[in-house]
Structure formats: C-alpha cells, structure tokens
Amino acid sequence: MSSYQDGSGPAANYAPNDSRPRSNRTKWVIAGAVGISAMLVYTLTNFSTGRNVKVDNQVELRSSPAMKFEDEKPLKLFDSTNRYVMEDFDAKPTFASFLPAVAGLYGIPVWSFYVNRGQAIASFGFKSKEFPILEYNAANKAYQDTPYVGFRTFLKGTRDGEDFFTEPFSPRNARNLEDDSDQSMLPKRVMFVGPNECEIKETDRVNGLITSVKYIVLPEDTFGALVRRTNITNSGNSPVTFSALDGLAKLEPVGGKLDWSLKNMGRTLEGWMGVYQAGEGTTMPFYRMSTEPGDSAAVKIELAGHYLLSFLDSPDHDAELLPIVYDSEVVFGRDTSLFQADGFKAKSMKDILSNPQYGDARTSSGFAALNEVTLQPGESLSIASFYGKADHIEGVKPIADHVTKAGYVERKFNQARVMIDSLTSSVETNTSSHLFDGTVKQVFLDNSLRGGMPFILGDLDDDAKYSNYDEDERVKVFHAFSRIHGDLERDYNAFFIDDTYFSQGHGNFRDVAQNRRDDVTFTPRIGSFDVQMFLSFIQADAYEPLTVEAVTFTVKDPAVGATIASECTSDTTSATTLTNVLNGGPFRPGQLLALIEELNIVLKVPQSVFLDRAVAASEDLSMATFGQGYWGDHWDYYLDLIHSYLAIYPDGEESLMYDKELRYFFSTATIKPRSEKYVLQYTFDGKGHHVLQLESTVFDKNKEEEQEAFRSTTTGILGTDAYWQRTPNGGEAFTSAPIAKLFLLGATKFATRDAYGMGVEYEGGRPGWNDAMNGLPGMVGSGMPETYEMYQLLNYVKKVVTTYERPVVIPTEFFGVVNEINAALDTLDSSGFEEPEATSYDVPQELFTYWNTVATARETYRAKVEYYFSGDTSSMASDEVVAIIDRWLAQIDLGMSRAIKFGSQGDGDDGTSGIPPSYFHYIITQWERNGKSNDVGLPHVNALAMQVGRFPLFLEGPTRYLKTVIDDKAAVSTMYQKVKKSGLRDEALKMYYVSASLKGQSYDMGRMMAFTPGWLENQSIWMHMSYKYYLELLRGKLYVEFFDEMRGGGMLPFMDPVKYGRSLMECSSFLASSAFSDPSYHGRGFSARLSGSTAEFLSMWKLIFIGQNPYFIDENDGTLKMHLKPAIPAWMFEDDGENAADPTYDEDGYKTVSFKLFAHIPVTYHNSKGSDLFGIAPDKYKVTMADGEVHNVQGSVIPTNLAVAIRKLYSVQSIDAYF
C-alpha cells in the first residue's frame, strides 16, 4: 500500500500555509478548546417525566463528567482511502455533486445527488428525475430543502439521569465560520467524498455521541437500491440509552412520471398516494399510487412501488427488520415545516409503534424506528437501510430476505469501492504527487460517465481475445455507464440512466464525441469503432444529430440465433422463447437480459457467456436522434478521434479510410435556404429594421413519413433502418467510404464560409462550442474556430489521398457542388479582386458574389438529397482531389489572414492584439423582399450587401488557431505570450477567461450577455476551454510554460482548495472569475464533474506519460514500430515540497515513475538523468512477457513483433524504460 493510500502521503497531509487572517483560517480548522464560551441555554420540561431535557441546539453551561474533550486539530485533506475531506462541510460555501450511478455491468443503477447541507443526499431515484424516491430539485432549492425533506436522524435518550433530544447534522447547531468565538462545543462535522461513496460524520461532545452516515449505490445485484448506513457510537464515559428515528422525511411513491406533477400540482397528486405493507406489521412499507395520475380514457393501474428496508446490521448473524414510521405527522406532529420532530418529542417510541399510522392521500416519510437501546462507552450500532423499487409488492420480501443476511451490507460497501477502483485502475499512475495520481483516476471515471466506458463483447475464443474490432467480426464494443450531464446545477438537462444491466443513457453528440477521444488509448481493442460510429452520423447536408444513443445488435442469421438459444437454455420452452427474442429485432445487452428475466427464460450458462455468443453472432448499428437544431461544431471532433486511432493503429489508416462503407444519418429536420430564414423585423428600439437569420431548421413531415415505413406493426417502434438515408423506391441505405465522407464534410464547410471568407457560418440555427452565444446564428454569425478545424480537416484529407493515391468516390449530386465551387473561384480570380490595404467592413462585391453563388449551390444540393441519394457516384482521381484542396487551402489562408487583420473589438480592445478573433457577425445593409414570410407574417428577404461586425476576444479563437501552427514552437510561444498579456488572462487567479470583458456588447449575441460578468459563460473561467488551451501548449512543446500553468494553480489538483470549494480531484464546468462582483466566489467551482475538461485532462495525461504517437510507420522500411516519448517533469520523480511523497527508486538507485499502458501493462520509467524528460525517448527497454521471458531492447524504438504484442496486451506483463 502506498503512502497515499495509507494516509501518510502528500494529499493526506495537505494543509495550506496558515498565514491568512483568522477569518480565513477558520475555514480550515476551528481550534478546539477545553473551556466553554458563554452560550444561551435554557431547559424545557418533559411533561411525561418532569425531568430536564437538553434540546439539540441548547448546551448546558457545565462540563459533563461523562465527556472529556481534546483540542481539535486540522484534518488531512484526504483520508486513508483517498476520499476528499471537507471539515465543517455544512458551514462552508455550498456545492453539489453525485454518486456515479454505476452498479456494475450486472447491477441496477440508482441516480443520486448530494450537497454539503443536512445529511447530504438531496434527491435520488431510478432512470431520470421523472421517477424520484426523493424529489429532484435544482441546486439552489436543494441547498435549502435537503436538511428538512431529506434524510434525518432523531435521537431521544438518557445518560446519567438526564434526558436529551438531539438531531445530528441539524442546521440549527451548525458552526458559523464567520464567528471568531469558540465553537468547539458545537458538533464537529466532516464530509468524506469518495469516487463511489459519500460519508458524513458528526462528533457531538455535549451528548457524547458520534454519528456517521455513509451512502452507496448497491453494486452488482439483481435489484437496485440506494444503501444508507447510519453508525451511532457512544463516545462518552458512561452508558447511554436512546430511541431513534433514522430515515427520509419525504418519500415519493411510484406512479409514472412525477417531476412536473410534484412541482405544479403536488397537493392534488397526493390523492393517488398510499402506503401498503408487504408483510406483517410496518417493516416492509410499499409506497405507490393507485393508478398513474391522469385524466384520460386509458387508465393504468400501478403495481410497482418503492420500498424501505431497515435493520441493525451485523456481520455475524442475519438481521431482523426494524419497524418503519411512515406517517409524517407521527414524526413531526403539526410542524408542517418539518423543522423539528415535535411528534417524536411528545411521545415515546413504544407509543408511536403501538398506535396506527396513516399513509393515504399524503406524502409519507420513511424512518427506521429503534426503541430503547443501550450502548456502553465505545460501543456502536449500525442501521442499514435500502431504498429501492420493486415491480410488485410480492417482490419486496425476497429482497428483504436477501439483504438481511449476515455480512451482506459490509460486503456490498466493500464491493462498491473495489468495483470503482477496478474500473479506474486503467489509468493507475504513481508519481511524487499522489494528489495528481488520484485526480487522474477520478477524471477517468467522470470522463467515462459522460462518454461511456467501452467494454469488449464477443470473446468466444483465443482468436477473438487477441483481436480488435476491425480484425474479427465477432468482436463488438458496447459503452456502459454513460449519461447526459443533468445534475442539480445543470437542471436544464433531462438525464436518463437505464435501470438495467449494462446500464447506459443517451448523451449529447459533442459531449460523447469529445469524451471518447482517447477510448482507443485505454482500450486498443476497440480499433476504429468510435471513428466509424461518429463518421456514420454525418448527414447528406454535412450536419449531425444532437443525441447519441447506445449501439444496437441484430442477430444476422436466424438459424444461428436458434442454435444459441437451444445451447444456452435449460428447457425447450425457454429455447423457443429465447429464439423468438433473439430473432425478433435489435437489442441492447441490458434489455436482452431484462427480457430473459421477465419471460422466465432459464439459462444454463452464465449470462456473460450467453451474451458473448449472442453479440458475436450479431451486426452492430450505431444509433442517434435529431434532438434540436444543428450545432456548428459537432464535426470539429472527428480529427481528434482519427488521430487517437492512428496513434495506436497507423497501419490501419488506408483500410479505415477506403475499405469501410459508412451510412449517412437521416434526420427529420431540414435546413432552410436563406430565402426562408433571413427575416426582416424592427430593431429593438422600434426605429428601424434589421435582418436576422431565424428559424433555420424546420421539422420535415415528409421525412417523418419516410421513417414511418419502418415502424413495426408488432411493437409500434421505429426500426433502425428508419434513421439512415436511402436510395429511392425502397432502396438500400446509401454508403460512402470514410475518406469520401470527410471530403464531403470539408467541402461543405468550405462552401459555408462567410461572405468575407473568414469564419464558417452558423447557418443551422445553433452556434458552435460556445453555445451561450445562442443569438449568434440570428446575427448571421460565423466562427473562426470552425475555420481552423476545417483547415486541418482538408489538410488531413489531402495527406491521405496523397499517401495512398486512390480515387475518392462521392455522391454524384455532391460532385456537382464541387464543380460549382471551383467555377465560382474561377470567376473570383478573373474578376481581378485584390486584397485591399485598408480594412473595409463592407464586404467587397466580388467576395459577396462568390459567397452568394456558392451558398446557392449548397442549397440546391441539399434540396436534391433532402430525402434520397440517387445512388449514382462520381470518382475523383487522387491528383484531382489534391489540386482542388490546395486551391481551397489557399483561400482559407487568405480568410485566416483577414480575420487577424480585422481582429477583435471590445472593452479596452482596439483589435491590434494579434490574437485570432473567434466570431464575426454580418449586418445585411441592403436587401430585397422575396415575397415569402414566416409563420408570424414577418417578411423574408434576399441579402444584397453585407457589412462585417466584430466581437471581443474569446479563448476559443487562439486555442483552435494553435492547432494550425502546432509544429511551429516559436509561433505557439508567440501566441501564448500574447494571450497571457491580453484581456483573456485572469491574473489574480492565474487562469484564463472564456471571454474578455463583454461590456457594451449587444444582448443579441446570446444568453451570456444576460449573465453577470464572471458567472457562467460571461468572462468566467470555463474549465473545458482552459484545458483545451493548456493541451495545445503541451502539444506545442511549451513544456516549461505548461507545467508552470499547472502548478501555478491553473489546473487540478493544484488549485487553491479553499477557493475551489470542492474536491480537488473533481472538475467543474466553470469557476467564478475575478470579474465576478462577490470576491468570496472567486475561484470557486460550479457544475460538477461531467465536463469536457476531463477529455482534455486525459489527453494531457497521454502526452505526459506516453507521447503523441506511440506507434508509427518507419519511413525507412515501412514497418510498424513503437516508442514511448513522455513529457514528465523532474518534480514528478522527486519533489522537495512539504507535501510531496518520498521518491521511489530502482535497484540502481535511480528515481522512477510508473503508469499503466493500455489499461493493462505496468510501465516504469527509470530516470538516470535526474532531470525533466521532455520529449525524450528512452535509451533502452526491458519488456517482460507473461511467461517470464524478457526482451531487452537497445535504443529508443521497439521493433515490430514486440510492438504488436504490446498492442495485443495479453502476452505482456510489464515494460521498463530507461533514460
């Protein structure tokens, strides 16, 4: 066990220099004191006993002889199990996070969100916020409500003849960190945040009790549940006797989709509610509605319900269920605020349990009741509670019998931790900074939640196990655990987490494409799967759908399906039923296994064996849905996926680009031509008119009718073929090679450049990455980020075509567009147009004519392929393609130069910074009405003349620009210095704004202008774009500058923990910047974890430890070779900081760093130089095979046979590299 794991490493000992003013120091530690400060105290009379009772927030002015207090000492930032530690959590600034909803491949997930208030859990449930057990609320409400409607614990007891009543974690006796008086007699509260658990702990000196509560999502079982374990310890010196209520103040029933109803007609909704019992007494309550609420002719009786099972956990014997108090009035009396448990205070537990409870027509509670238990000094008890869902009330008792078995709870808590450790071991890293090492694992987990974690299926034999997705058609890829980033702070997103085995949910195209960037780095066996999947989503119009769904599988041969069913089942009935299931249409692993259970199919082989056979015999098909609008940046991420693939499989490029055939996605939305989206309307002041680009896409009913032909008459579900563009008259789905689709994409974007030839127009109704500029499409806006990406894309297509000298076969309809583009360029060249020396914001007529001609050609093409491709193709010779692209690249170069010349314009920005601008907009200065109008009667117009408008600086511009000069270190360095000196630098935080000051800008640009500066997308620190920027510095070999930025506080885990306000291992979407009005917010992270910054961080990790291209084709002999070329600073080997871990040494006394390659192979770097290893390849390698054979390789390059063995993983045990 490393020092980090046992709590003696740097992260565990981390504490800031305590030279800050006292008010800040108290955020880290409240100094303990034996003396007690004067506090207001009074006693209440317990009328049943006549004895004095101390109430939780009323402390008697004397030292109790039963308690001895020690000075409080600072806690370590991380504990012995690598959990983040937050002292006085409920007195710190608020934050929201979540348990990862990972129950394992063969488990049922529960979503759950927590905050640092009350007992942490703010909401949880199944599938989505529509199906809560504890109602979903946005973060701002969750911070207020969680201490009252969430989990509560009430203790009423006696010690040394005195009665007490207390509520651990109550906000009434939280410490006040702004108060300098001694608060050591108030409870000490600590939160522990782990990758797959959350625990809170309260030490109550006055009552001599320590209460801790830990939560996990139940892993790897046939049912799903949130598991809560409350541990109560007698920390006093005398026995204590108490009764307890421990549980949930509000527990919602099952009754269909509830989120809207709970928030808008909650009182009426209660009429459907009831609590039923699955057994004798009140030990197995079942919360459900009588029917799903509604007012239609179709009535759905509700059979499913939520259950609560609680018991005193014991490792030695089976437990008995505790009675549950579900009647809220019994607990809280008439206190409808739920502020305090008046009912419990007034009655004994015996009286409560002996009297009737009522659960009809009201929102109920769920409290485990514990009556009159005695703990000796040092003794503890644990109340385990399971909150879950059963399809029928008869399903509750089997679950109860299962979870109450001796040791079950402890095993599941251990399994939850081991499972996540196993899933994140893919990026195990060991450096001098254990805090950094832990961050890598946390980021890997969060990246997987946003993009999905790839699992290989179809491993039927050794041939399959030693093959990748491209080499053996039986090998398939399925991404589990993914979900859209809906959480308490991103309350606008409707997340979905399938409550099945192999659980997954849909995601946004941009998110999934980015966060799968390095899948192939960690799981080389996926081969080109991700590249093929995303390129297949390119539509005929060169846009993509919004929502990415999980892959489906369809058995190719019904006879094979029948054979699998027969050989995997125990009886003929099961075989027949399973045959029908397998041959009945597309399936996903979780849905297939759920059907097997639902239809009582009996397997005689393990589920994993059956699933491998079924998937191996199937064809896989990527799935997506249109969603809303067409974003301008979705295609930006293809090259990242391709480059990641080529870094592992450079020998697969030709086959991937030319020998695969990919479909075209078919969306139900169509992009309107300009004549139907350029709208004339009054300006904001009503004094004039202006032209806006509005309602750019239209839902196409004819396309919907095309899809309806594929709707199943049996299930009513659209078939998978409905989502792919076809040839006419019932023809097959049209396909092209990836190189053809990339050429079509690049050419279309070239044909979508703005009138000045600078940015790519946002003509699909949505902006690019910076979607807070939602008004930019309306302003006839364009983006330079897309131009820089287009420049790289066309260069890549040119490189491929030049290398392999094979023709590019494209749809004939698009071949016409290519010809019209070139004809328009001929006309432009013959016009005599020359770049003017003086900048003119009016678009020159020659450029306007070219723009209008090419845009018309683009629109005409789209009209031709709106429903079908003809099926005809045109073949373009490689030299022809190269010549065309060269001509286009020259035009793009001119446009990029113009953009720098125009520059940016903003508060304190005169446009001369030399930093590439990000966006432009176009004012249509002359127009003519075309006789058309929109749905509200506003006239459409045709543009006749335009004028370009500018914006302030945005970080996205220089970040994307750096990709175009990445091989020119001097150019990268020059741009870095310019950005650092510009209005994009937050000097106080040593970070970079997402935008410079937006002061004076028009609200037309989008919602970012509605936000106050420093908040959300208005001049905040947007972690994702900052990390993109840092990544380009690393790619550009600015190693010193990159690591200075990292350790200077710009990147996790090296930010100021007090300012950041949450775990230093967890990314945020944004940080409030120094531009924000409230300085106490500066540097604090918001919107937890599921961010594109995780993808950028992992790309940085790859460059630091592996290098840009570990596999390459030797130019001398054309063979595949491998080398490791890291960029590791010396401080990762040994750091003299007070929080650094001791260095590790090899047998020769040289310092080492280690990591895991391809998620399997331990690699150790031996640094005999004792210096930075920046872009340096090893002098030699030692490759140890699984059978013990050792290969010693002299030089920096690993030869072909060994390189291939390493890529196939299984035969290699370890690699040592010596520098």
PDB file of C-alpha atoms in Angstrom, residues 882-1073:
ATOM      1  CA  VAL A 882      -5.202  17.197 -54.124  1.00  0.00           C
ATOM      2  CA  ALA A 883      -5.252  20.037 -56.628  1.00  0.00           C
ATOM      3  CA  ILE A 884      -8.730  21.121 -55.548  1.00  0.00           C
ATOM      4  CA  ILE A 885      -7.860  21.023 -51.868  1.00  0.00           C
ATOM      5  CA  ASP A 886      -4.672  23.020 -52.452  1.00  0.00           C
ATOM      6  CA  ARG A 887      -6.741  25.699 -54.122  1.00  0.00           C
ATOM      7  CA  TRP A 888      -9.224  25.732 -51.267  1.00  0.00           C
ATOM      8  CA  LEU A 889      -6.498  25.857 -48.623  1.00  0.00           C
ATOM      9  CA  ALA A 890      -5.067  28.948 -50.276  1.00  0.00           C
ATOM     10  CA  GLN A 891      -8.460  30.628 -49.947  1.00  0.00           C
ATOM     11  CA  ILE A 892      -8.709  29.587 -46.306  1.00  0.00           C
ATOM     12  CA  ASP A 893      -5.250  31.039 -45.643  1.00  0.00           C
ATOM     13  CA  LEU A 894      -6.444  34.337 -47.078  1.00  0.00           C
ATOM     14  CA  GLY A 895      -9.502  34.236 -44.838  1.00  0.00           C
ATOM     15  CA  MET A 896      -7.467  33.494 -41.720  1.00  0.00           C
ATOM     16  CA  SER A 897      -5.174  36.413 -42.527  1.00  0.00           C
ATOM     17  CA  ARG A 898      -8.178  38.689 -42.994  1.00  0.00           C
ATOM     18  CA  ALA A 899      -9.517  37.616 -39.607  1.00  0.00           C
ATOM     19  CA  ILE A 900      -6.292  38.597 -37.847  1.00  0.00           C
ATOM     20  CA  LYS A 901      -6.360  41.898 -39.728  1.00  0.00           C
ATOM     21  CA  PHE A 902      -9.921  42.663 -38.669  1.00  0.00           C
ATOM     22  CA  GLY A 903      -9.169  41.493 -35.143  1.00  0.00           C
ATOM     23  CA  SER A 904     -11.484  41.755 -32.188  1.00  0.00           C
ATOM     24  CA  GLN A 905     -13.301  44.698 -30.678  1.00  0.00           C
ATOM     25  CA  GLY A 906     -14.358  45.134 -27.089  1.00  0.00           C
ATOM     26  CA  ASP A 907     -13.906  46.998 -23.839  1.00  0.00           C
ATOM     27  CA  GLY A 908     -10.287  48.163 -23.872  1.00  0.00           C
ATOM     28  CA  ASP A 909      -9.588  46.139 -27.027  1.00  0.00           C
ATOM     29  CA  ASP A 910      -8.678  48.054 -30.176  1.00  0.00           C
ATOM     30  CA  GLY A 911      -8.228  44.913 -32.264  1.00  0.00           C
ATOM     31  CA  THR A 912      -4.432  45.139 -32.551  1.00  0.00           C
ATOM     32  CA  SER A 913      -3.527  42.332 -30.110  1.00  0.00           C
ATOM     33  CA  GLY A 914      -2.651  39.924 -32.905  1.00  0.00           C
ATOM     34  CA  ILE A 915      -4.792  37.281 -31.220  1.00  0.00           C
ATOM     35  CA  PRO A 916      -7.145  35.472 -33.599  1.00  0.00           C
ATOM     36  CA  PRO A 917     -10.753  36.541 -33.147  1.00  0.00           C
ATOM     37  CA  SER A 918     -13.308  33.845 -32.535  1.00  0.00           C
ATOM     38  CA  TYR A 919     -16.511  35.144 -34.101  1.00  0.00           C
ATOM     39  CA  PHE A 920     -17.920  37.623 -36.572  1.00  0.00           C
ATOM     40  CA  HIS A 921     -21.431  38.717 -37.435  1.00  0.00           C
ATOM     41  CA  TYR A 922     -22.819  40.230 -40.606  1.00  0.00           C
ATOM     42  CA  ILE A 923     -25.134  43.179 -40.919  1.00  0.00           C
ATOM     43  CA  ILE A 924     -27.231  42.914 -44.051  1.00  0.00           C
ATOM     44  CA  THR A 925     -27.118  46.506 -45.234  1.00  0.00           C
ATOM     45  CA  GLN A 926     -29.138  46.060 -48.418  1.00  0.00           C
ATOM     46  CA  TRP A 927     -31.899  43.595 -49.104  1.00  0.00           C
ATOM     47  CA  GLU A 928     -34.955  42.921 -51.198  1.00  0.00           C
ATOM     48  CA  ARG A 929     -38.185  41.254 -50.179  1.00  0.00           C
ATOM     49  CA  ASN A 930     -38.744  37.911 -51.903  1.00  0.00           C
ATOM     50  CA  GLY A 931     -42.477  37.523 -51.339  1.00  0.00           C
ATOM     51  CA  LYS A 932     -42.169  34.901 -48.606  1.00  0.00           C
ATOM     52  CA  SER A 933     -42.918  35.290 -44.902  1.00  0.00           C
ATOM     53  CA  ASN A 934     -42.501  33.282 -41.726  1.00  0.00           C
ATOM     54  CA  ASP A 935     -45.186  31.759 -39.509  1.00  0.00           C
ATOM     55  CA  VAL A 936     -45.935  35.075 -37.780  1.00  0.00           C
ATOM     56  CA  GLY A 937     -46.105  37.062 -41.005  1.00  0.00           C
ATOM     57  CA  LEU A 938     -42.688  38.717 -40.952  1.00  0.00           C
ATOM     58  CA  PRO A 939     -41.253  39.103 -44.464  1.00  0.00           C
ATOM     59  CA  HIS A 940     -38.301  37.124 -45.773  1.00  0.00           C
ATOM     60  CA  VAL A 941     -35.639  38.900 -47.758  1.00  0.00           C
ATOM     61  CA  ASN A 942     -32.670  38.214 -50.005  1.00  0.00           C
ATOM     62  CA  ALA A 943     -29.375  39.808 -48.998  1.00  0.00           C
ATOM     63  CA  LEU A 944     -27.800  42.232 -51.496  1.00  0.00           C
ATOM     64  CA  ALA A 945     -24.910  43.653 -49.461  1.00  0.00           C
ATOM     65  CA  MET A 946     -23.264  42.984 -46.103  1.00  0.00           C
ATOM     66  CA  GLN A 947     -21.001  44.528 -43.521  1.00  0.00           C
ATOM     67  CA  VAL A 948     -18.873  42.563 -41.072  1.00  0.00           C
ATOM     68  CA  GLY A 949     -19.129  43.123 -37.337  1.00  0.00           C
ATOM     69  CA  ARG A 950     -16.649  42.156 -34.603  1.00  0.00           C
ATOM     70  CA  PHE A 951     -16.746  40.832 -31.048  1.00  0.00           C
ATOM     71  CA  PRO A 952     -14.390  40.883 -28.057  1.00  0.00           C
ATOM     72  CA  LEU A 953     -11.745  38.214 -27.613  1.00  0.00           C
ATOM     73  CA  PHE A 954     -12.732  34.681 -26.707  1.00  0.00           C
ATOM     74  CA  LEU A 955     -10.283  31.987 -25.635  1.00  0.00           C
ATOM     75  CA  GLU A 956     -11.643  29.561 -28.217  1.00  0.00           C
ATOM     76  CA  GLY A 957     -10.112  31.513 -31.098  1.00  0.00           C
ATOM     77  CA  PRO A 958      -6.429  31.280 -30.136  1.00  0.00           C
ATOM     78  CA  THR A 959      -6.942  27.775 -28.764  1.00  0.00           C
ATOM     79  CA  ARG A 960      -8.168  26.413 -32.088  1.00  0.00           C
ATOM     80  CA  TYR A 961      -5.688  28.540 -34.007  1.00  0.00           C
ATOM     81  CA  LEU A 962      -2.779  26.895 -32.184  1.00  0.00           C
ATOM     82  CA  LYS A 963      -3.715  23.600 -33.850  1.00  0.00           C
ATOM     83  CA  THR A 964      -2.840  25.109 -37.230  1.00  0.00           C
ATOM     84  CA  VAL A 965       0.704  26.061 -36.108  1.00  0.00           C
ATOM     85  CA  ILE A 966       1.288  23.263 -33.614  1.00  0.00           C
ATOM     86  CA  ASP A 967       4.533  22.148 -35.284  1.00  0.00           C
ATOM     87  CA  ASP A 968       5.967  25.669 -35.083  1.00  0.00           C
ATOM     88  CA  LYS A 969       7.119  26.047 -31.478  1.00  0.00           C
ATOM     89  CA  ALA A 970       8.066  29.690 -31.981  1.00  0.00           C
ATOM     90  CA  ALA A 971       4.581  30.525 -33.298  1.00  0.00           C
ATOM     91  CA  VAL A 972       2.967  28.698 -30.396  1.00  0.00           C
ATOM     92  CA  SER A 973       5.180  30.558 -27.915  1.00  0.00           C
ATOM     93  CA  THR A 974       4.425  33.912 -29.513  1.00  0.00           C
ATOM     94  CA  MET A 975       0.690  33.318 -29.313  1.00  0.00           C
ATOM     95  CA  TYR A 976       0.978  32.116 -25.702  1.00  0.00           C
ATOM     96  CA  GLN A 977       2.694  35.357 -24.696  1.00  0.00           C
ATOM     97  CA  LYS A 978       0.078  37.445 -26.497  1.00  0.00           C
ATOM     98  CA  VAL A 979      -2.781  35.652 -24.771  1.00  0.00           C
ATOM     99  CA  LYS A 980      -1.089  35.915 -21.389  1.00  0.00           C
ATOM    100  CA  LYS A 981      -0.830  39.688 -21.763  1.00  0.00           C
ATOM    101  CA  SER A 982      -4.365  40.119 -23.066  1.00  0.00           C
ATOM    102  CA  GLY A 983      -7.765  40.633 -21.532  1.00  0.00           C
ATOM    103  CA  LEU A 984      -8.191  36.849 -21.545  1.00  0.00           C
ATOM    104  CA  ARG A 985      -5.887  36.467 -18.547  1.00  0.00           C
ATOM    105  CA  ASP A 986      -7.311  36.446 -15.021  1.00  0.00           C
ATOM    106  CA  GLU A 987      -4.115  37.484 -13.324  1.00  0.00           C
ATOM    107  CA  ALA A 988      -5.499  37.208  -9.804  1.00  0.00           C
ATOM    108  CA  LEU A 989      -6.437  33.547 -10.264  1.00  0.00           C
ATOM    109  CA  LYS A 990      -3.597  32.790 -12.717  1.00  0.00           C
ATOM    110  CA  MET A 991      -6.168  31.366 -15.118  1.00  0.00           C
ATOM    111  CA  TYR A 992      -7.827  32.290 -18.418  1.00  0.00           C
ATOM    112  CA  TYR A 993     -11.266  33.750 -19.005  1.00  0.00           C
ATOM    113  CA  VAL A 994     -13.550  32.110 -21.541  1.00  0.00           C
ATOM    114  CA  SER A 995     -14.012  35.638 -22.904  1.00  0.00           C
ATOM    115  CA  ALA A 996     -12.598  39.059 -22.331  1.00  0.00           C
ATOM    116  CA  SER A 997     -14.909  41.730 -20.952  1.00  0.00           C
ATOM    117  CA  LEU A 998     -18.242  41.813 -22.765  1.00  0.00           C
ATOM    118  CA  LYS A 999     -19.068  45.290 -21.540  1.00  0.00           C
ATOM    119  CA  GLY A1000     -21.036  47.225 -24.125  1.00  0.00           C
ATOM    120  CA  GLN A1001     -21.935  44.233 -26.283  1.00  0.00           C
ATOM    121  CA  SER A1002     -25.387  43.632 -27.681  1.00  0.00           C
ATOM    122  CA  TYR A1003     -27.771  41.279 -25.932  1.00  0.00           C
ATOM    123  CA  ASP A1004     -28.470  39.886 -29.389  1.00  0.00           C
ATOM    124  CA  MET A1005     -25.364  37.711 -29.129  1.00  0.00           C
ATOM    125  CA  GLY A1006     -26.990  35.342 -26.656  1.00  0.00           C
ATOM    126  CA  ARG A1007     -27.597  34.364 -23.087  1.00  0.00           C
ATOM    127  CA  MET A1008     -24.039  35.022 -21.983  1.00  0.00           C
ATOM    128  CA  MET A1009     -24.893  38.713 -22.051  1.00  0.00           C
ATOM    129  CA  ALA A1010     -27.734  38.048 -19.626  1.00  0.00           C
ATOM    130  CA  PHE A1011     -25.278  36.746 -17.027  1.00  0.00           C
ATOM    131  CA  THR A1012     -23.292  38.958 -14.734  1.00  0.00           C
ATOM    132  CA  PRO A1013     -19.572  39.145 -15.570  1.00  0.00           C
ATOM    133  CA  GLY A1014     -17.587  36.310 -14.032  1.00  0.00           C
ATOM    134  CA  TRP A1015     -20.560  33.946 -13.953  1.00  0.00           C
ATOM    135  CA  LEU A1016     -21.447  31.099 -16.299  1.00  0.00           C
ATOM    136  CA  GLU A1017     -20.229  31.917 -19.815  1.00  0.00           C
ATOM    137  CA  ASN A1018     -19.704  35.659 -19.278  1.00  0.00           C
ATOM    138  CA  GLN A1019     -15.976  36.185 -18.590  1.00  0.00           C
ATOM    139  CA  SER A1020     -15.782  33.216 -16.244  1.00  0.00           C
ATOM    140  CA  ILE A1021     -13.116  30.537 -16.108  1.00  0.00           C
ATOM    141  CA  TRP A1022     -14.636  27.849 -18.305  1.00  0.00           C
ATOM    142  CA  MET A1023     -12.555  24.858 -17.322  1.00  0.00           C
ATOM    143  CA  HIS A1024     -13.093  22.934 -20.537  1.00  0.00           C
ATOM    144  CA  MET A1025     -11.824  25.674 -22.838  1.00  0.00           C
ATOM    145  CA  SER A1026      -8.968  26.487 -20.449  1.00  0.00           C
ATOM    146  CA  TYR A1027      -7.931  22.848 -20.535  1.00  0.00           C
ATOM    147  CA  LYS A1028      -8.169  22.828 -24.328  1.00  0.00           C
ATOM    148  CA  TYR A1029      -5.799  25.767 -24.320  1.00  0.00           C
ATOM    149  CA  TYR A1030      -3.368  24.117 -21.921  1.00  0.00           C
ATOM    150  CA  LEU A1031      -3.443  20.953 -24.028  1.00  0.00           C
ATOM    151  CA  GLU A1032      -2.330  22.888 -27.102  1.00  0.00           C
ATOM    152  CA  LEU A1033       0.584  24.333 -25.112  1.00  0.00           C
ATOM    153  CA  LEU A1034       1.658  20.807 -24.292  1.00  0.00           C
ATOM    154  CA  ARG A1035       1.173  19.638 -27.879  1.00  0.00           C
ATOM    155  CA  GLY A1036       3.198  22.637 -28.997  1.00  0.00           C
ATOM    156  CA  LYS A1037       6.094  21.523 -26.758  1.00  0.00           C
ATOM    157  CA  LEU A1038       5.907  24.509 -24.410  1.00  0.00           C
ATOM    158  CA  TYR A1039       6.684  22.118 -21.575  1.00  0.00           C
ATOM    159  CA  VAL A1040       8.003  24.623 -19.040  1.00  0.00           C
ATOM    160  CA  GLU A1041       5.128  27.020 -19.614  1.00  0.00           C
ATOM    161  CA  PHE A1042       2.575  24.206 -19.436  1.00  0.00           C
ATOM    162  CA  PHE A1043       3.766  22.853 -16.099  1.00  0.00           C
ATOM    163  CA  ASP A1044       4.148  26.372 -14.715  1.00  0.00           C
ATOM    164  CA  GLU A1045       0.487  26.954 -15.558  1.00  0.00           C
ATOM    165  CA  MET A1046      -0.463  23.628 -13.980  1.00  0.00           C
ATOM    166  CA  ARG A1047       1.414  24.066 -10.711  1.00  0.00           C
ATOM    167  CA  GLY A1048       0.635  27.760 -10.614  1.00  0.00           C
ATOM    168  CA  GLY A1049      -2.980  26.929  -9.851  1.00  0.00           C
ATOM    169  CA  GLY A1050      -4.476  26.843 -13.321  1.00  0.00           C
ATOM    170  CA  MET A1051      -5.230  23.132 -13.294  1.00  0.00           C
ATOM    171  CA  LEU A1052      -6.416  20.486 -10.900  1.00  0.00           C
ATOM    172  CA  PRO A1053      -5.280  19.298  -8.473  1.00  0.00           C
ATOM    173  CA  PHE A1054      -3.094  22.340  -7.890  1.00  0.00           C
ATOM    174  CA  MET A1055      -5.810  24.945  -7.423  1.00  0.00           C
ATOM    175  CA  ASP A1056      -6.340  26.647  -4.085  1.00  0.00           C
ATOM    176  CA  PRO A1057      -8.596  24.211  -2.194  1.00  0.00           C
ATOM    177  CA  VAL A1058     -10.214  26.933  -0.109  1.00  0.00           C
ATOM    178  CA  LYS A1059     -11.189  28.934  -3.172  1.00  0.00           C
ATOM    179  CA  TYR A1060     -12.181  25.917  -5.262  1.00  0.00           C
ATOM    180  CA  GLY A1061     -14.600  24.784  -2.572  1.00  0.00           C
ATOM    181  CA  ARG A1062     -14.883  21.131  -3.561  1.00  0.00           C
ATOM    182  CA  SER A1063     -12.700  18.084  -4.133  1.00  0.00           C
ATOM    183  CA  LEU A1064      -9.501  19.000  -5.953  1.00  0.00           C
ATOM    184  CA  MET A1065      -9.875  15.762  -7.886  1.00  0.00           C
ATOM    185  CA  GLU A1066     -13.207  16.739  -9.470  1.00  0.00           C
ATOM    186  CA  CYS A1067     -13.523  19.016 -12.473  1.00  0.00           C
ATOM    187  CA  SER A1068     -16.150  21.720 -12.691  1.00  0.00           C
ATOM    188  CA  SER A1069     -17.761  23.304 -15.707  1.00  0.00           C
ATOM    189  CA  PHE A1070     -16.767  26.787 -14.672  1.00  0.00           C
ATOM    190  CA  LEU A1071     -15.147  28.787 -11.923  1.00  0.00           C
ATOM    191  CA  ALA A1072     -16.374  32.196 -10.883  1.00  0.00           C
ATOM    192  CA  SER A1073     -13.633  34.521 -12.069  1.00  0.00           C
TER     193      SER A1073
END
